[in-house]
Amino acid sequence: LRRRRQRLTLLVGTSGDTGSSAMEAVRGLEGIEILVLYPLQGCSSISPVQELQMTYVARAASNVHLIGVEGSSDDLDVPLERAFRDAAFKRAHRLGSVNSVNVVRLLVQVVHYFYAYLRLPEGDLRPPEGSSERRARVAVPCGAGGHLAAGLLAQQMGLPITLLAATNANDALHRLLATGELRAHGTVSQTASPSMDIQVPYNVW
């Protein structure tokens, strides 16, 4: 960016789990601005610690901007999606992102699956009935579907794993896998796992 004399504006939506790490990664970097949207306490089950992590970084760096949204994670995704779908606006403001909507994150998560598989003791890998292939069963907490998508990519690359998709009361992915239909179903339920409190799983929407 410095060589090209260009700037980049990163738009990020977070339920609270990845926002502070995205902000910390770019704070103070020349030529990069980051704008992070998160659901306020009372509108989600984001914890005070998660919120403090983000507000601390936002106060410490002039290129970091934090906006609390009176709504759920699904609500804050609406303006982000509109911005990224507007090609002219995206080009004019040089928009990018660094969390779930960026395919690079999925590729890094694919590496996690391979790393975890290769760390398993041989005795923990049991072949399915009628097969000699040793497979690992991986339970994946699912909200937006990013971790599950990365697991599917790892499978396509030949990693012998069976994926178990786990959801909470916000079970949009369960309904998709059970019925083949992907649609929002009522309002978001607040649970102890805010990163899974999603009715619109944007990684597969």
mmCIF file of C-alpha atoms in Angstrom:
data_model
loop_
_atom_site.group_PDB
_atom_site.id
_atom_site.type_symbol
_atom_site.label_atom_id
_atom_site.label_comp_id
_atom_site.label_asym_id
_atom_site.label_seq_id
_atom_site.Cartn_x
_atom_site.Cartn_y
_atom_site.Cartn_z
ATOM 1 C CA LEU A 1 0.000 0.000 0.000
ATOM 2 C CA ARG A 2 2.814 2.404 0.851
ATOM 3 C CA ARG A 3 4.597 1.781 -2.442
ATOM 4 C CA ARG A 4 1.380 2.254 -4.383
ATOM 5 C CA ARG A 5 0.360 5.248 -2.261
ATOM 6 C CA GLN A 6 -2.986 3.600 -1.616
ATOM 7 C CA ARG A 7 -5.231 3.176 1.397
ATOM 8 C CA LEU A 8 -7.386 0.258 2.459
ATOM 9 C CA THR A 9 -10.533 0.397 4.564
ATOM 10 C CA LEU A 10 -11.419 -2.827 6.360
ATOM 11 C CA LEU A 11 -15.070 -3.401 7.272
ATOM 12 C CA VAL A 12 -15.597 -6.011 9.974
ATOM 13 C CA GLY A 13 -18.660 -7.366 11.727
ATOM 14 C CA THR A 14 -18.124 -9.345 14.916
ATOM 15 C CA SER A 15 -20.179 -10.998 17.613
ATOM 16 C CA GLY A 16 -17.285 -10.214 19.939
ATOM 17 C CA ASP A 17 -14.926 -13.130 19.465
ATOM 18 C CA THR A 18 -12.711 -11.961 16.589
ATOM 19 C CA GLY A 19 -13.188 -8.195 16.577
ATOM 20 C CA SER A 20 -10.423 -7.362 19.049
ATOM 21 C CA SER A 21 -7.878 -9.571 17.273
ATOM 22 C CA ALA A 22 -8.704 -7.961 13.903
ATOM 23 C CA MET A 23 -8.304 -4.507 15.449
ATOM 24 C CA GLU A 24 -5.060 -5.411 17.190
ATOM 25 C CA ALA A 25 -3.622 -6.864 13.986
ATOM 26 C CA VAL A 26 -3.863 -3.557 12.098
ATOM 27 C CA ARG A 27 -3.735 -0.881 14.783
ATOM 28 C CA GLY A 28 -1.190 1.800 13.990
ATOM 29 C CA LEU A 29 -0.534 0.476 10.477
ATOM 30 C CA GLU A 30 -0.036 3.179 7.879
ATOM 31 C CA GLY A 31 -2.541 3.235 5.035
ATOM 32 C CA ILE A 32 -5.123 0.994 6.735
ATOM 33 C CA GLU A 33 -8.305 2.014 8.504
ATOM 34 C CA ILE A 34 -10.516 -0.563 10.216
ATOM 35 C CA LEU A 35 -14.185 -0.100 11.053
ATOM 36 C CA VAL A 36 -15.641 -2.742 13.366
ATOM 37 C CA LEU A 37 -19.364 -3.195 14.045
ATOM 38 C CA TYR A 38 -20.493 -5.241 17.041
ATOM 39 C CA PRO A 39 -23.833 -5.848 18.801
ATOM 40 C CA LEU A 40 -24.152 -3.890 22.040
ATOM 41 C CA GLN A 41 -24.705 -5.555 25.390
ATOM 42 C CA GLY A 42 -28.426 -5.950 25.908
ATOM 43 C CA CYS A 43 -28.877 -6.662 22.201
ATOM 44 C CA SER A 44 -26.630 -9.733 22.336
ATOM 45 C CA SER A 45 -24.812 -11.881 24.851
ATOM 46 C CA ILE A 46 -21.428 -10.274 24.174
ATOM 47 C CA SER A 47 -19.473 -10.263 27.427
ATOM 48 C CA PRO A 48 -18.140 -7.132 29.167
ATOM 49 C CA VAL A 49 -14.591 -8.489 28.697
ATOM 50 C CA GLN A 50 -15.082 -8.857 24.928
ATOM 51 C CA GLU A 51 -16.439 -5.328 24.702
ATOM 52 C CA LEU A 52 -13.589 -3.907 26.808
ATOM 53 C CA GLN A 53 -10.999 -5.626 24.618
ATOM 54 C CA MET A 54 -12.379 -3.811 21.586
ATOM 55 C CA THR A 55 -12.944 -0.415 23.199
ATOM 56 C CA TYR A 56 -9.399 -0.466 24.598
ATOM 57 C CA VAL A 57 -7.841 -0.975 21.152
ATOM 58 C CA ALA A 58 -10.170 1.606 19.581
ATOM 59 C CA ARG A 59 -9.060 4.238 22.101
ATOM 60 C CA ALA A 60 -5.387 3.399 21.624
ATOM 61 C CA ALA A 61 -5.189 3.728 17.824
ATOM 62 C CA SER A 62 -6.397 6.495 15.522
ATOM 63 C CA ASN A 63 -6.885 4.119 12.586
ATOM 64 C CA VAL A 64 -9.252 1.860 14.536
ATOM 65 C CA HIS A 65 -12.979 2.703 14.719
ATOM 66 C CA LEU A 66 -15.587 0.810 16.727
ATOM 67 C CA ILE A 67 -19.358 1.104 16.331
ATOM 68 C CA GLY A 68 -21.865 -0.540 18.666
ATOM 69 C CA VAL A 69 -25.059 -1.651 16.944
ATOM 70 C CA GLU A 70 -28.463 -1.853 18.608
ATOM 71 C CA GLY A 71 -29.242 -5.244 17.165
ATOM 72 C CA SER A 72 -27.987 -8.778 16.666
ATOM 73 C CA SER A 73 -25.017 -10.040 14.683
ATOM 74 C CA ASP A 74 -27.421 -10.623 11.794
ATOM 75 C CA ASP A 75 -28.551 -6.980 11.944
ATOM 76 C CA LEU A 76 -25.042 -5.567 11.688
ATOM 77 C CA ASP A 77 -24.285 -7.772 8.696
ATOM 78 C CA VAL A 78 -26.942 -6.002 6.602
ATOM 79 C CA PRO A 79 -25.054 -2.707 5.983
ATOM 80 C CA LEU A 80 -21.775 -4.596 5.559
ATOM 81 C CA GLU A 81 -23.280 -6.814 2.886
ATOM 82 C CA ARG A 82 -24.725 -3.808 1.064
ATOM 83 C CA ALA A 83 -21.336 -2.070 1.073
ATOM 84 C CA PHE A 84 -19.518 -5.102 -0.329
ATOM 85 C CA ARG A 85 -22.183 -5.788 -2.965
ATOM 86 C CA ASP A 86 -21.927 -2.229 -4.315
ATOM 87 C CA ALA A 87 -18.966 -2.675 -6.663
ATOM 88 C CA ALA A 88 -18.550 1.033 -7.404
ATOM 89 C CA PHE A 89 -18.653 1.958 -3.701
ATOM 90 C CA LYS A 90 -16.239 -0.865 -2.866
ATOM 91 C CA ARG A 91 -13.737 0.318 -5.495
ATOM 92 C CA ALA A 92 -14.045 3.992 -4.582
ATOM 93 C CA HIS A 93 -13.362 3.345 -0.898
ATOM 94 C CA ARG A 94 -11.011 0.383 -1.383
ATOM 95 C CA LEU A 95 -12.955 -1.890 0.943
ATOM 96 C CA GLY A 96 -11.701 -5.170 2.330
ATOM 97 C CA SER A 97 -12.290 -7.402 5.335
ATOM 98 C CA VAL A 98 -10.302 -9.712 7.601
ATOM 99 C CA ASN A 99 -12.736 -11.987 9.371
ATOM 100 C CA SER A 100 -15.307 -14.600 8.345
ATOM 101 C CA VAL A 101 -16.239 -13.018 5.016
ATOM 102 C CA ASN A 102 -12.609 -13.214 3.847
ATOM 103 C CA VAL A 103 -11.672 -16.510 2.191
ATOM 104 C CA VAL A 104 -8.149 -16.297 3.647
ATOM 105 C CA ARG A 105 -9.601 -17.015 7.085
ATOM 106 C CA LEU A 106 -11.192 -20.199 5.731
ATOM 107 C CA LEU A 107 -7.861 -21.295 4.263
ATOM 108 C CA VAL A 108 -6.127 -20.790 7.616
ATOM 109 C CA GLN A 109 -8.853 -22.836 9.295
ATOM 110 C CA VAL A 110 -8.262 -25.645 6.779
ATOM 111 C CA VAL A 111 -4.687 -25.783 8.065
ATOM 112 C CA HIS A 112 -6.038 -26.120 11.624
ATOM 113 C CA TYR A 113 -7.921 -29.279 10.626
ATOM 114 C CA PHE A 114 -4.838 -30.874 9.090
ATOM 115 C CA TYR A 115 -2.711 -29.883 12.085
ATOM 116 C CA ALA A 116 -5.217 -31.324 14.575
ATOM 117 C CA TYR A 117 -5.581 -34.552 12.584
ATOM 118 C CA LEU A 118 -1.838 -35.088 12.392
ATOM 119 C CA ARG A 119 -1.514 -34.545 16.158
ATOM 120 C CA LEU A 120 -3.973 -37.323 17.014
ATOM 121 C CA PRO A 121 -2.527 -40.566 18.438
ATOM 122 C CA GLU A 122 -2.851 -43.470 16.007
ATOM 123 C CA GLY A 123 -5.122 -45.330 18.405
ATOM 124 C CA ASP A 124 -7.709 -42.531 18.323
ATOM 125 C CA LEU A 125 -8.264 -42.928 14.574
ATOM 126 C CA ARG A 126 -10.722 -45.745 14.006
ATOM 127 C CA PRO A 127 -11.893 -46.850 10.572
ATOM 128 C CA PRO A 128 -15.649 -46.823 9.923
ATOM 129 C CA GLU A 129 -17.356 -50.196 9.674
ATOM 130 C CA GLY A 130 -16.502 -51.874 6.391
ATOM 131 C CA SER A 131 -13.556 -49.528 5.663
ATOM 132 C CA SER A 132 -9.823 -49.566 6.326
ATOM 133 C CA GLU A 133 -9.511 -45.758 6.208
ATOM 134 C CA ARG A 134 -8.761 -44.221 9.583
ATOM 135 C CA ARG A 135 -11.027 -41.228 10.104
ATOM 136 C CA ALA A 136 -11.361 -38.609 12.808
ATOM 137 C CA ARG A 137 -14.728 -37.292 13.983
ATOM 138 C CA VAL A 138 -14.675 -33.512 14.484
ATOM 139 C CA ALA A 139 -17.466 -31.691 16.313
ATOM 140 C CA VAL A 140 -17.713 -28.145 14.925
ATOM 141 C CA PRO A 141 -19.621 -25.382 16.777
ATOM 142 C CA CYS A 142 -21.591 -23.595 14.047
ATOM 143 C CA GLY A 143 -22.866 -20.039 13.811
ATOM 144 C CA ALA A 144 -22.134 -18.449 10.454
ATOM 145 C CA GLY A 145 -20.773 -21.731 9.078
ATOM 146 C CA GLY A 146 -17.176 -20.654 8.499
ATOM 147 C CA HIS A 147 -15.490 -23.399 10.507
ATOM 148 C CA LEU A 148 -17.757 -25.988 8.920
ATOM 149 C CA ALA A 149 -16.987 -24.650 5.430
ATOM 150 C CA ALA A 150 -13.273 -24.937 6.180
ATOM 151 C CA GLY A 151 -13.802 -28.520 7.319
ATOM 152 C CA LEU A 152 -15.581 -29.317 4.059
ATOM 153 C CA LEU A 153 -12.648 -27.822 2.137
ATOM 154 C CA ALA A 154 -10.282 -30.021 4.147
ATOM 155 C CA GLN A 155 -12.409 -33.056 3.262
ATOM 156 C CA GLN A 156 -12.294 -32.119 -0.422
ATOM 157 C CA MET A 157 -8.499 -31.934 -0.129
ATOM 158 C CA GLY A 158 -8.464 -35.536 1.066
ATOM 159 C CA LEU A 159 -8.391 -35.217 4.858
ATOM 160 C CA PRO A 160 -10.226 -38.270 6.281
ATOM 161 C CA ILE A 161 -12.554 -36.587 8.772
ATOM 162 C CA THR A 162 -16.248 -36.798 9.584
ATOM 163 C CA LEU A 163 -17.795 -33.476 10.524
ATOM 164 C CA LEU A 164 -20.450 -33.115 13.222
ATOM 165 C CA ALA A 165 -22.177 -29.730 12.999
ATOM 166 C CA ALA A 166 -23.174 -28.468 16.460
ATOM 167 C CA THR A 167 -25.631 -25.603 16.942
ATOM 168 C CA ASN A 168 -27.354 -23.901 19.829
ATOM 169 C CA ALA A 169 -30.951 -22.609 19.901
ATOM 170 C CA ASN A 170 -30.135 -20.558 16.771
ATOM 171 C CA ASP A 171 -30.179 -23.628 14.560
ATOM 172 C CA ALA A 172 -30.281 -22.197 11.031
ATOM 173 C CA LEU A 173 -27.569 -24.581 9.830
ATOM 174 C CA HIS A 174 -29.344 -27.565 11.354
ATOM 175 C CA ARG A 175 -32.508 -26.620 9.481
ATOM 176 C CA LEU A 176 -30.500 -26.249 6.274
ATOM 177 C CA LEU A 177 -28.943 -29.692 6.602
ATOM 178 C CA ALA A 178 -32.245 -31.284 7.661
ATOM 179 C CA THR A 179 -34.563 -29.655 5.123
ATOM 180 C CA GLY A 180 -32.370 -28.215 2.380
ATOM 181 C CA GLU A 181 -33.892 -24.783 3.009
ATOM 182 C CA LEU A 182 -31.798 -21.829 4.140
ATOM 183 C CA ARG A 183 -33.872 -19.038 5.653
ATOM 184 C CA ALA A 184 -33.996 -16.917 8.769
ATOM 185 C CA HIS A 185 -36.398 -18.260 11.377
ATOM 186 C CA GLY A 186 -37.673 -15.699 13.860
ATOM 187 C CA THR A 187 -35.454 -13.574 16.070
ATOM 188 C CA VAL A 188 -31.995 -14.405 17.355
ATOM 189 C CA SER A 189 -31.945 -16.146 20.733
ATOM 190 C CA GLN A 190 -29.283 -14.892 23.133
ATOM 191 C CA THR A 191 -27.203 -17.731 24.560
ATOM 192 C CA ALA A 192 -23.908 -18.256 26.381
ATOM 193 C CA SER A 193 -22.189 -18.650 22.992
ATOM 194 C CA PRO A 194 -22.650 -15.274 21.212
ATOM 195 C CA SER A 195 -20.571 -16.217 18.165
ATOM 196 C CA MET A 196 -23.193 -18.902 17.441
ATOM 197 C CA ASP A 197 -26.159 -16.575 17.954
ATOM 198 C CA ILE A 198 -26.871 -16.181 14.245
ATOM 199 C CA GLN A 199 -30.018 -16.824 12.213
ATOM 200 C CA VAL A 200 -28.434 -15.918 8.860
ATOM 201 C CA PRO A 201 -25.290 -18.053 8.395
ATOM 202 C CA TYR A 202 -23.538 -15.713 5.956
ATOM 203 C CA ASN A 203 -20.760 -18.149 5.026
ATOM 204 C CA VAL A 204 -23.317 -20.321 3.243
ATOM 205 C CA TRP A 205 -26.125 -17.770 2.605
#
